[in-house]
Amino acid sequence: MVTIEKNKLGEWYSSEEFEKLYTYLEGNLGAEWTREKTIFRVWAPTAEKVFVNLYSGGFTDEKEAIEQIVMKPYRNGVWTVEKEGNLHGTFYTYLVLSADGEWEGCDPYAKAVGVNGERAMVVDLDSTNPEGWEMDKSPFQNKNVTDAIIYEAHIRDLTVHKDSGIKNKGKFLGLAEEGTINSKGDNTGLDYIADLGVTHVHLLPFFDYASVDETKDGQYNWGYDPKNFFVPEGSYATDPYHGDIRIREAKKMVAAFHQKGIGVIMDVVFNHVYDAETFCFNNIVPGYFSRIDNDGIYSNGSICGNDTASERSMVREYIVQNVLYWVDEYHIDGFRFDLVGLLDIRTINEIVERVHTIRPEVLFYGEGWTMPTNVTKAGIKMATQKNSYLTPRFAYFNDTMRNLLRGRNSDTNERGYVNGGTGRADCLKSNLIGIPYWACSPGQVVNYVSCHDDLTLFDKLQVAEPKADRTTLLQYNRLAAGIVFAAAGIPFLQAGEELLRRKVNADGTVNSNSYDAGDSINAISWDCLQDPDCRKMRDYYKGLIAFRKNHPVLRLEDIRDIRDRITFYDIQQGEETICLIDCKGVAGESARKLCMIFNPEREKKEVFLPKGNWEIHVSDDKAGTENLGEADGRVTVLPVSCMILVQR
Ligand code: CA
């Protein structure tokens, strides 16, 4: 062991010499269980001694270890020891002695933990598999990424409402319940999502996070505060104490979605941890996981107190192994990376490449905002929108489209294309073909007009125009949705956007950051389906989804195919946008041509159609795969609406 001054540790960790000596890529860190023995392996290159402490319980107030076992140096900074016998259900910690003193805590590679994730548990993972798990597989195979339609939701929000008809409220199992209905007999939860027609559900973080006390009921948080990356969150389990139960229940949820033909996308937060000072990895190898400068200052691009040093070989390996694990063990079908602009492109590409080798259908996308961060090595590029050409199989949220349609979040009064903003038709065109200014491929663009962050769509429209009546707001909403589902790229919606979801505080103001605001602000109100406007909007979204699924020409992934087919008409007088799509040669496409007309103006528009007979499939407040009426020569497009026509 080389002796390094404490304030030079960061430089040492990021040096070529360190990485040559201490990079361990065997992919087997953690506790490897078999019936006969368990092998513990921990990467602790700066440690002087390491022990495994075994415990009968997962509580940290239970002080006495059953046994303390000394670990031996293996290679590349890894320490290991074998313990004979069947250890399934035994809790453990590592005790690490280094120049800094003594530290005891959880295994960063823990596959199971006790309540609140303080101690790891040895687990027989096969015993956590629900019935039929060997046969469980992704329903989304041999598709383009642009075939995906993503529904973003929080496990608790979807299940907890009093009229959800769901038994396991706020739990993984709540989303595994079939046939749930509200008091009026409408589908809720799992069946509701399946009925909507989306291909994937994207669930806000459900790895073990720190902000909710698992010993208490009814606490709320979105969960962007990782504690144990390899373990499901305990508060979503019916029992957070026994480490195997949350694993089995999370798998049951995934299997239930798969049986309904829906893939499961996991929201992952690698860019920071809940508390960098107490995070186990940062204690076993002091400060290794985070970007810390020579003065001990944590980089804080995440605005959560610390940034992950993904550029270091064993952080990269940790993230890669973590994603591979969720794919393999939990059959996860996609990953949404929180603030991926803080992670380096090599890490992202390695993840994508290794996962796609075994599961090519897995989706990857993230928030590619450019953020300041103190990277610990020179020449490192981040996975941002503007670097998107360097991560070709990884997609990014298209805030360009969001801002275009509804106005920027940073200016709540600003209006967008759908609600009276002007001069945006050119920006709309580049978004319709799936390449906003920063992108070069529609397969890398996630189109949306609302997500869990900031105001809901309906709140934003309302705040930007307080005097607008409801009818007008509904028009804005429909036009925004029409564009999201018609555009090339990957459409995405926040759960409840289709139900006029709002987040209104007790004082009547709207909530733009409800991460800990509790159920009253966040829950999906399943009784809202009694409101006719709400039902109609749900049906409109459902119709748009069905229309998109029926027309492969809308789901092309290659920009060259799209550019060749799409023609914008420059005959308009105002802000309306008209485009014609030639469908020739698109496999599975039943239409010869599509004509899409987006009219954000407050007056109706007469539009001359290219010759031939046209069927109207989207118009006013209706959308779907049925012919709503024939058109020939010209059509009238209502104020603030979109019309989509099909020529056979
Ligand atoms: Ca937790």
XYZ file of C-alpha atoms and ligand atoms in Angstrom:
649
model
C 0.000 0.000 0.000
C 1.334 3.364 -1.022
C 0.995 6.093 1.590
C -0.829 9.106 0.197
C -1.594 12.364 1.959
C -5.288 12.641 2.616
C -5.848 15.696 0.461
C -4.109 13.998 -2.462
C -6.280 10.894 -2.330
C -8.619 12.145 -5.049
C -5.749 12.674 -7.484
C -4.317 9.278 -6.591
C -7.674 7.552 -7.189
C -7.953 9.124 -10.628
C -4.367 8.387 -11.644
C -3.453 5.792 -14.249
C -1.209 4.093 -11.722
C -4.036 3.592 -9.231
C -6.393 2.297 -11.904
C -3.788 -0.140 -13.162
C -3.209 -1.507 -9.681
C -6.757 -1.506 -8.373
C -9.278 -2.030 -11.128
C -11.211 -5.232 -10.482
C -13.527 -6.347 -13.276
C -14.552 -9.873 -12.285
C -18.094 -8.690 -11.632
C -18.627 -10.675 -8.442
C -18.361 -8.181 -5.581
C -20.822 -8.521 -2.696
C -21.977 -11.690 -0.953
C -22.216 -14.665 -3.300
C -24.610 -17.194 -1.785
C -24.774 -20.927 -2.322
C -26.390 -23.486 -0.052
C -22.954 -24.725 1.047
C -21.150 -21.437 1.596
C -21.173 -17.694 1.052
C -18.215 -15.835 -0.445
C -17.814 -12.207 0.596
C -15.835 -9.852 -1.640
C -15.296 -6.177 -1.026
C -13.159 -3.670 -2.902
C -11.163 -1.763 -0.284
C -7.737 -0.870 -1.722
C -6.869 1.646 1.006
C -7.885 -0.578 3.927
C -5.403 -2.050 6.379
C -7.779 -4.688 7.685
C -11.315 -5.731 6.768
C -13.779 -7.926 8.665
C -17.255 -9.259 7.975
C -19.585 -8.964 10.965
C -22.531 -11.360 10.912
C -25.795 -10.471 12.660
C -29.098 -12.217 13.202
C -31.100 -8.998 12.621
C -31.090 -6.006 10.297
C -31.549 -3.381 12.991
C -28.465 -1.382 13.908
C -29.607 -1.098 17.526
C -29.002 -4.820 17.756
C -25.336 -4.428 18.603
C -23.898 -7.881 19.145
C -22.431 -9.593 16.106
C -22.869 -13.357 15.960
C -19.432 -13.642 14.506
C -16.599 -11.526 13.208
C -14.610 -12.959 10.318
C -11.315 -11.556 9.126
C -11.036 -11.023 5.358
C -7.907 -11.652 3.298
C -6.438 -9.536 0.495
C -7.189 -11.127 -2.868
C -6.206 -8.970 -5.853
C -6.686 -5.444 -7.209
C -7.699 -4.122 -3.799
C -10.348 -6.788 -3.221
C -10.647 -8.561 0.131
C -12.439 -11.857 0.412
C -13.483 -14.624 2.771
C -15.676 -17.720 2.588
C -18.093 -18.753 5.291
C -19.440 -22.286 5.269
C -23.107 -23.104 5.746
C -26.390 -21.729 4.415
C -26.317 -18.030 5.296
C -29.576 -17.012 3.582
C -31.246 -14.470 5.865
C -28.087 -13.628 7.835
C -27.350 -9.921 8.046
C -23.827 -8.567 7.672
C -21.699 -5.456 7.650
C -18.106 -4.727 6.773
C -15.748 -3.398 9.400
C -12.937 -1.493 7.688
C -9.749 -0.365 9.424
C -7.651 2.214 7.622
C -5.279 5.082 8.368
C -8.442 7.140 8.934
C -9.696 4.906 11.735
C -12.477 2.384 11.903
C -15.780 2.265 10.031
C -18.607 -0.256 10.040
C -21.491 -0.296 7.607
C -23.352 -1.730 4.669
C -21.969 -3.460 1.577
C -22.240 -1.151 -1.473
C -23.021 -4.314 -3.457
C -25.664 -5.551 -0.990
C -28.370 -7.461 -2.873
C -30.678 -7.451 0.146
C -30.862 -5.255 3.243
C -32.747 -4.920 6.494
C -35.091 -2.076 7.365
C -33.843 1.337 6.212
C -30.917 -0.306 4.479
C -28.432 -0.104 7.361
C -27.222 -3.691 7.139
C -26.818 -6.020 4.193
C -28.395 -9.477 4.132
C -27.120 -12.632 2.490
C -29.824 -13.788 0.121
C -30.678 -16.832 -1.940
C -31.989 -14.869 -4.904
C -33.688 -17.863 -6.527
C -35.929 -18.109 -3.480
C -37.253 -14.606 -4.225
C -38.505 -15.484 -7.696
C -42.285 -15.428 -8.048
C -43.988 -18.352 -9.755
C -43.258 -18.535 -13.469
C -40.354 -16.073 -13.238
C -38.123 -18.249 -15.482
C -40.680 -17.736 -18.254
C -41.054 -13.997 -17.666
C -39.674 -11.861 -20.467
C -39.867 -8.428 -22.006
C -42.987 -7.817 -24.079
C -41.054 -5.242 -26.144
C -38.782 -7.157 -28.499
C -37.565 -6.652 -32.058
C -38.826 -3.080 -32.039
C -37.434 0.349 -32.747
C -36.883 2.553 -29.709
C -39.338 4.933 -31.375
C -42.031 2.249 -31.005
C -41.993 2.927 -27.269
C -44.715 5.018 -25.615
C -43.719 5.838 -22.055
C -45.956 6.529 -19.050
C -44.120 8.087 -16.097
C -45.491 7.299 -12.649
C -44.727 6.984 -8.956
C -45.682 3.697 -7.289
C -47.439 5.390 -4.403
C -49.206 8.008 -6.541
C -50.767 5.331 -8.728
C -52.122 3.170 -5.946
C -52.694 5.142 -2.756
C -55.900 7.079 -3.499
C -58.927 6.044 -1.459
C -60.925 5.316 -4.630
C -58.170 3.263 -6.310
C -59.860 -0.006 -5.396
C -56.331 -1.303 -4.809
C -55.633 -3.347 -1.673
C -51.880 -2.872 -1.393
C -51.907 0.914 -1.411
C -48.508 2.515 -1.929
C -46.834 -0.842 -2.560
C -45.162 -2.804 -5.344
C -47.965 -5.339 -4.961
C -50.563 -2.622 -5.550
C -49.349 -2.405 -9.135
C -49.474 -6.189 -9.470
C -53.216 -6.267 -8.705
C -55.398 -7.110 -11.661
C -59.009 -6.071 -12.129
C -58.940 -3.102 -9.751
C -61.724 -0.551 -10.211
C -62.898 2.682 -8.604
C -66.331 3.053 -6.999
C -67.901 3.739 -10.419
C -66.401 0.649 -11.991
C -63.589 2.284 -13.991
C -60.245 0.513 -14.308
C -57.488 1.747 -12.033
C -53.794 0.968 -11.538
C -52.326 -1.789 -13.685
C -55.451 -2.412 -15.786
C -55.919 1.306 -16.403
C -52.367 1.667 -17.731
C -52.752 -1.415 -19.923
C -56.019 -0.048 -21.314
C -54.369 3.256 -22.208
C -52.138 1.382 -24.631
C -48.687 2.577 -23.563
C -45.772 0.220 -24.135
C -43.755 1.072 -21.005
C -44.333 2.318 -17.521
C -41.473 4.416 -16.168
C -41.420 4.271 -12.387
C -39.818 6.968 -10.280
C -36.945 5.604 -8.148
C -37.651 2.279 -6.517
C -34.123 1.296 -5.531
C -33.567 1.712 -1.788
C -33.694 5.423 -1.044
C -33.109 7.232 2.221
C -35.698 9.986 2.602
C -38.540 7.765 3.841
C -38.369 6.025 7.223
C -39.366 2.455 6.423
C -40.480 1.813 9.990
C -43.299 4.351 9.567
C -46.365 4.316 7.338
C -47.619 7.054 5.080
C -44.396 8.949 4.446
C -43.864 10.364 1.001
C -40.932 11.108 -1.238
C -40.158 10.800 -4.940
C -36.977 8.958 -3.959
C -34.146 10.781 -5.734
C -31.795 10.017 -2.847
C -30.022 6.698 -3.282
C -28.883 4.664 -0.325
C -28.478 1.079 -1.590
C -28.301 0.863 -5.358
C -28.781 -2.902 -5.723
C -31.880 -3.218 -3.524
C -35.549 -2.265 -3.944
C -37.009 0.389 -1.636
C -38.403 -1.030 1.604
C -41.361 1.327 2.019
C -42.873 -0.121 -1.173
C -42.770 -3.619 0.358
C -45.361 -5.103 2.696
C -42.452 -5.928 5.039
C -39.248 -3.831 4.963
C -37.534 -5.908 7.669
C -36.988 -9.255 5.969
C -34.660 -8.538 3.077
C -36.111 -11.087 0.665
C -39.690 -9.797 0.742
C -39.120 -6.476 -1.046
C -37.188 -8.353 -3.739
C -39.977 -10.858 -4.346
C -42.648 -8.142 -4.389
C -40.720 -5.918 -6.807
C -40.346 -8.905 -9.130
C -44.069 -9.662 -8.857
C -44.818 -6.118 -9.969
C -42.509 -6.429 -12.978
C -44.062 -9.786 -13.919
C -47.581 -8.327 -13.657
C -46.697 -5.499 -16.054
C -45.066 -7.948 -18.439
C -48.169 -10.100 -18.459
C -50.131 -7.032 -19.572
C -47.647 -6.423 -22.367
C -45.994 -3.464 -20.653
C -42.266 -2.999 -20.118
C -40.908 -1.536 -16.875
C -38.436 1.337 -16.908
C -36.542 2.157 -13.753
C -35.596 5.703 -12.820
C -31.950 5.507 -11.721
C -30.020 8.185 -9.859
C -26.310 7.592 -10.261
C -25.308 11.255 -10.357
C -25.347 11.675 -6.562
C -26.087 9.816 -3.325
C -28.295 10.799 -0.416
C -25.393 11.586 1.889
C -21.874 11.317 0.475
C -20.281 11.405 3.951
C -22.174 8.353 5.206
C -22.494 6.483 1.880
C -20.883 3.094 2.414
C -18.686 3.154 -0.704
C -17.212 6.505 0.380
C -16.305 5.040 3.765
C -14.854 1.747 2.615
C -12.657 3.661 0.142
C -12.571 7.186 1.611
C -14.149 9.698 -0.764
C -13.656 7.493 -3.829
C -17.241 7.599 -5.130
C -17.605 11.388 -5.210
C -15.947 14.308 -6.954
C -14.073 16.009 -4.117
C -11.314 18.584 -4.658
C -8.005 18.849 -2.755
C -9.635 21.145 -0.204
C -12.245 18.531 0.546
C -15.019 20.450 -1.252
C -17.645 18.282 -2.893
C -18.579 19.130 -6.464
C -22.270 19.965 -6.488
C -23.589 20.074 -10.035
C -26.444 17.868 -8.862
C -27.514 20.532 -6.333
C -27.907 17.584 -3.965
C -24.550 18.070 -2.216
C -22.309 15.726 -4.200
C -21.560 14.439 -7.696
C -20.596 10.878 -8.545
C -17.085 10.379 -9.972
C -18.247 8.103 -12.796
C -14.935 8.670 -14.593
C -13.085 6.521 -12.000
C -12.750 2.918 -13.088
C -14.416 1.326 -10.058
C -17.297 3.807 -9.959
C -17.891 3.100 -13.633
C -17.741 -0.628 -12.955
C -20.174 -0.197 -10.055
C -22.722 1.598 -12.235
C -22.294 -0.862 -15.111
C -22.697 -3.862 -12.787
C -25.715 -2.234 -11.161
C -27.611 -1.767 -14.420
C -26.679 -5.276 -15.580
C -27.984 -6.622 -12.290
C -31.404 -4.959 -12.578
C -31.701 -6.184 -16.153
C -30.767 -9.735 -15.253
C -32.284 -10.214 -11.802
C -35.407 -8.020 -12.080
C -36.003 -8.186 -15.859
C -36.062 -4.390 -16.110
C -36.759 -3.128 -19.636
C -35.342 0.368 -19.549
C -33.522 2.976 -17.517
C -34.144 6.675 -17.112
C -30.988 8.374 -15.873
C -31.480 11.300 -13.549
C -29.139 14.207 -14.448
C -27.111 12.036 -16.799
C -25.223 15.176 -17.832
C -23.105 14.572 -14.708
C -21.983 11.140 -15.924
C -19.269 10.591 -18.525
C -20.031 9.229 -21.975
C -17.689 6.244 -21.641
C -19.684 4.973 -18.669
C -22.966 5.469 -20.523
C -21.728 3.739 -23.668
C -20.300 0.837 -21.713
C -23.657 0.315 -19.960
C -25.605 0.452 -23.207
C -23.195 -1.830 -25.030
C -23.066 -4.469 -22.308
C -26.809 -4.514 -21.731
C -27.625 -4.580 -25.436
C -25.335 -7.574 -25.907
C -27.765 -9.599 -23.808
C -31.019 -7.584 -24.127
C -31.054 -5.361 -27.243
C -34.570 -4.089 -26.503
C -33.655 -2.287 -23.265
C -34.310 1.464 -23.489
C -31.931 4.123 -22.201
C -32.617 7.812 -21.803
C -31.931 10.610 -19.399
C -31.773 14.260 -18.513
C -28.929 15.543 -20.655
C -28.730 19.043 -19.254
C -25.268 20.607 -19.181
C -24.290 21.102 -15.538
C -21.123 22.373 -13.914
C -19.161 19.600 -12.196
C -15.541 19.143 -11.105
C -14.489 16.070 -13.015
C -11.454 14.360 -11.513
C -9.706 13.574 -14.797
C -8.819 15.597 -17.882
C -10.551 15.205 -21.222
C -13.766 13.675 -19.918
C -16.955 14.390 -21.864
C -20.387 14.241 -20.281
C -23.589 12.644 -21.534
C -25.399 15.858 -22.398
C -27.822 16.772 -25.167
C -25.094 18.576 -27.079
C -22.864 15.491 -26.887
C -25.723 13.210 -27.891
C -23.915 12.215 -31.098
C -21.305 10.542 -28.867
C -23.884 8.244 -27.177
C -25.840 6.978 -30.179
C -28.043 4.419 -28.381
C -28.917 6.683 -25.462
C -31.826 9.154 -25.714
C -32.415 12.494 -24.030
C -35.445 14.381 -22.781
C -36.524 16.943 -25.331
C -37.108 20.054 -23.251
C -36.934 21.992 -26.520
C -40.321 20.530 -27.421
C -41.672 20.994 -23.905
C -40.680 24.666 -23.834
C -41.902 25.165 -27.375
C -45.356 23.779 -26.643
C -46.145 25.121 -23.174
C -43.577 27.863 -22.530
C -40.494 27.531 -20.364
C -40.745 26.261 -16.809
C -38.451 29.048 -15.669
C -41.070 31.579 -16.734
C -44.453 30.392 -15.523
C -46.248 33.152 -17.440
C -44.607 32.347 -20.751
C -46.887 30.806 -23.326
C -45.933 28.233 -25.894
C -47.031 27.209 -29.357
C -50.303 25.689 -28.174
C -51.422 28.569 -25.959
C -50.738 31.742 -27.864
C -46.948 31.990 -28.106
C -45.960 33.160 -31.568
C -43.002 32.786 -33.907
C -42.402 29.154 -33.113
C -43.493 27.343 -36.242
C -39.910 26.660 -37.409
C -38.963 25.154 -34.087
C -42.071 22.996 -34.319
C -40.979 21.650 -37.692
C -37.595 20.436 -36.437
C -39.344 18.824 -33.481
C -41.923 17.111 -35.684
C -39.161 15.411 -37.670
C -37.493 14.345 -34.424
C -34.368 16.454 -34.464
C -34.511 19.499 -32.205
C -31.359 21.600 -32.685
C -29.207 19.470 -30.364
C -30.155 16.053 -31.794
C -29.217 14.107 -34.891
C -31.499 11.082 -34.544
C -35.188 10.766 -33.549
C -34.243 7.582 -31.668
C -32.398 9.817 -29.204
C -35.273 12.193 -28.540
C -37.866 11.724 -25.787
C -40.777 14.035 -26.580
C -42.897 15.313 -23.730
C -44.904 18.209 -22.457
C -44.978 17.238 -18.778
C -43.116 15.041 -16.310
C -42.900 14.808 -12.512
C -40.721 17.939 -12.356
C -42.280 21.391 -12.470
C -45.932 22.196 -13.083
C -48.285 19.636 -14.529
C -49.385 20.478 -18.062
C -52.826 21.637 -16.967
C -51.404 23.765 -14.135
C -48.857 25.398 -16.446
C -51.503 26.234 -19.039
C -53.744 27.639 -16.346
C -51.043 29.712 -14.642
C -49.864 31.178 -17.949
C -53.385 32.367 -18.698
C -55.415 32.709 -15.498
C -58.436 34.092 -17.314
C -58.709 31.262 -19.820
C -61.893 29.212 -19.490
C -61.774 25.461 -19.140
C -62.813 24.795 -22.712
C -59.822 26.782 -23.933
C -57.426 25.018 -21.577
C -58.708 21.673 -22.826
C -58.032 22.787 -26.399
C -54.452 23.724 -25.498
C -53.966 20.415 -23.771
C -55.233 18.406 -26.750
C -53.096 20.314 -29.237
C -49.997 19.716 -27.105
C -50.751 16.000 -26.859
C -51.474 15.786 -30.584
C -48.005 17.129 -31.362
C -46.198 14.888 -28.854
C -47.809 11.742 -30.270
C -47.488 12.753 -33.922
C -43.833 13.783 -33.782
C -40.923 11.521 -34.669
C -39.095 10.384 -31.543
C -40.186 8.621 -28.345
C -43.409 9.983 -26.817
C -43.575 10.250 -23.047
C -46.275 11.467 -20.680
C -46.577 12.052 -16.991
C -49.175 9.805 -15.347
C -52.388 11.776 -15.076
C -51.515 14.258 -17.815
C -54.359 12.525 -19.664
C -56.594 13.030 -16.583
C -56.073 16.816 -16.328
C -53.844 16.190 -13.355
C -53.163 19.153 -11.118
C -51.013 19.680 -8.030
C -52.745 22.299 -5.960
C -51.567 23.248 -2.477
C -53.932 23.784 0.430
C -53.722 27.563 -0.127
C -54.797 27.225 -3.746
C -51.366 27.866 -5.288
C -49.914 25.321 -7.679
C -47.024 23.096 -6.668
C -44.043 22.951 -9.016
C -41.861 20.638 -6.905
C -43.977 18.123 -5.013
C -41.165 15.674 -4.159
C -42.163 15.500 -0.481
C -45.620 17.087 -0.649
C -47.439 13.901 0.290
C -50.394 12.022 -1.115
C -52.887 14.879 -1.024
C -50.919 16.749 -3.707
C -49.407 13.821 -5.566
C -51.849 10.917 -5.649
C -53.712 10.142 -8.859
C -57.345 10.819 -7.912
C -59.110 7.837 -9.384
C -62.501 9.440 -8.762
C -61.616 12.141 -11.331
C -62.940 9.807 -14.017
C -66.410 10.923 -12.959
C -65.661 14.300 -14.552
C -66.746 14.097 -18.231
C -63.884 16.402 -19.328
C -61.433 14.101 -17.650
C -62.874 10.983 -19.270
C -62.871 12.641 -22.661
C -59.254 13.680 -22.306
C -58.327 10.142 -21.289
C -60.117 8.874 -24.397
C -58.355 11.446 -26.554
C -54.919 10.326 -25.334
C -55.922 6.713 -25.747
C -56.969 7.510 -29.310
C -53.688 9.275 -30.092
C -51.745 6.313 -28.715
C -53.790 3.864 -30.792
C -53.332 6.027 -33.894
C -49.574 6.179 -33.402
C -49.373 2.420 -32.880
C -51.368 1.919 -36.064
C -48.992 3.992 -38.195
C -45.383 2.832 -38.394
C -44.575 5.905 -40.500
C -44.830 7.970 -37.292
C -42.350 5.668 -35.555
C -39.406 5.751 -37.969
C -36.055 5.934 -36.259
C -33.743 7.021 -39.056
C -33.799 10.737 -39.806
C -33.046 10.087 -43.494
C -36.246 8.049 -43.845
C -38.254 10.824 -42.225
C -36.732 13.748 -44.129
C -37.414 12.050 -47.430
C -41.085 11.580 -46.626
C -42.207 14.729 -44.909
C -43.175 17.949 -46.700
C -44.176 21.113 -44.863
C -46.638 23.403 -46.607
C -45.746 27.045 -46.681
C -49.204 28.186 -47.650
C -50.315 29.164 -44.182
C -51.109 32.694 -43.131
C -50.291 32.488 -39.448
C -48.916 30.008 -36.918
C -50.611 26.917 -38.280
C -48.360 24.114 -39.465
C -49.297 21.653 -42.172
C -47.295 18.629 -43.184
C -47.751 15.802 -45.589
C -46.116 12.429 -45.010
C -45.526 9.945 -47.801
C -45.797 6.417 -46.389
C -44.510 4.504 -49.411
C -42.273 1.591 -48.520
C -42.803 1.689 -44.760
C -43.280 -1.897 -43.546
C -46.696 -2.534 -42.045
C -48.050 0.914 -42.913
C -51.650 0.790 -44.174
C -51.837 4.432 -45.271
C -50.417 5.875 -48.482
C -50.229 9.354 -47.041
C -50.867 11.234 -43.824
C -51.736 14.896 -43.597
C -51.233 16.613 -40.232
C -52.531 20.086 -39.516
C -51.736 21.900 -36.274
C -53.690 25.073 -35.730
C -52.789 27.063 -32.604
C -54.744 30.113 -33.759
C -57.989 31.266 -32.161
C -59.752 31.077 -35.468
C -60.644 28.160 -37.691
C -58.576 27.496 -40.793
C -59.646 26.351 -44.224
C -56.950 24.058 -45.552
C -56.720 22.766 -49.119
C -55.778 19.129 -49.166
C -53.611 17.359 -51.717
C -55.806 15.570 -54.221
C -57.573 12.344 -53.408
C -59.912 11.093 -50.708
C -58.949 11.492 -47.090
C -60.233 9.942 -43.875
C -60.204 12.119 -40.760
C -58.765 10.243 -37.764
C -57.916 13.054 -35.378
C -60.070 16.153 -35.125
C -61.314 18.507 -32.418
C -61.664 16.378 -29.262
C -61.564 12.977 -30.971
C -58.684 10.746 -31.931
C -58.263 7.107 -32.835
C -58.035 4.541 -35.576
C -61.574 4.988 -36.855
C -62.651 7.138 -39.744
C -64.432 10.168 -38.274
C -65.451 11.450 -41.703
C -64.310 11.785 -45.312
C -62.639 14.840 -46.786
C -61.864 15.843 -50.356
C -60.555 19.165 -51.607
C -60.515 21.088 -48.375
C -61.189 20.817 -44.650
C -62.013 23.181 -41.844
C -59.690 22.880 -38.879
C -61.188 24.201 -35.675
C -59.458 26.872 -33.577
C -56.646 25.567 -31.330
C -56.819 22.001 -32.549
C -55.063 19.457 -34.644
C -56.385 17.368 -37.462
C -54.754 14.247 -38.841
C -56.005 12.690 -42.052
C -55.194 9.386 -43.703
C -55.181 8.556 -47.391
C -55.468 4.846 -48.186
Ca -35.255 3.073 1.987
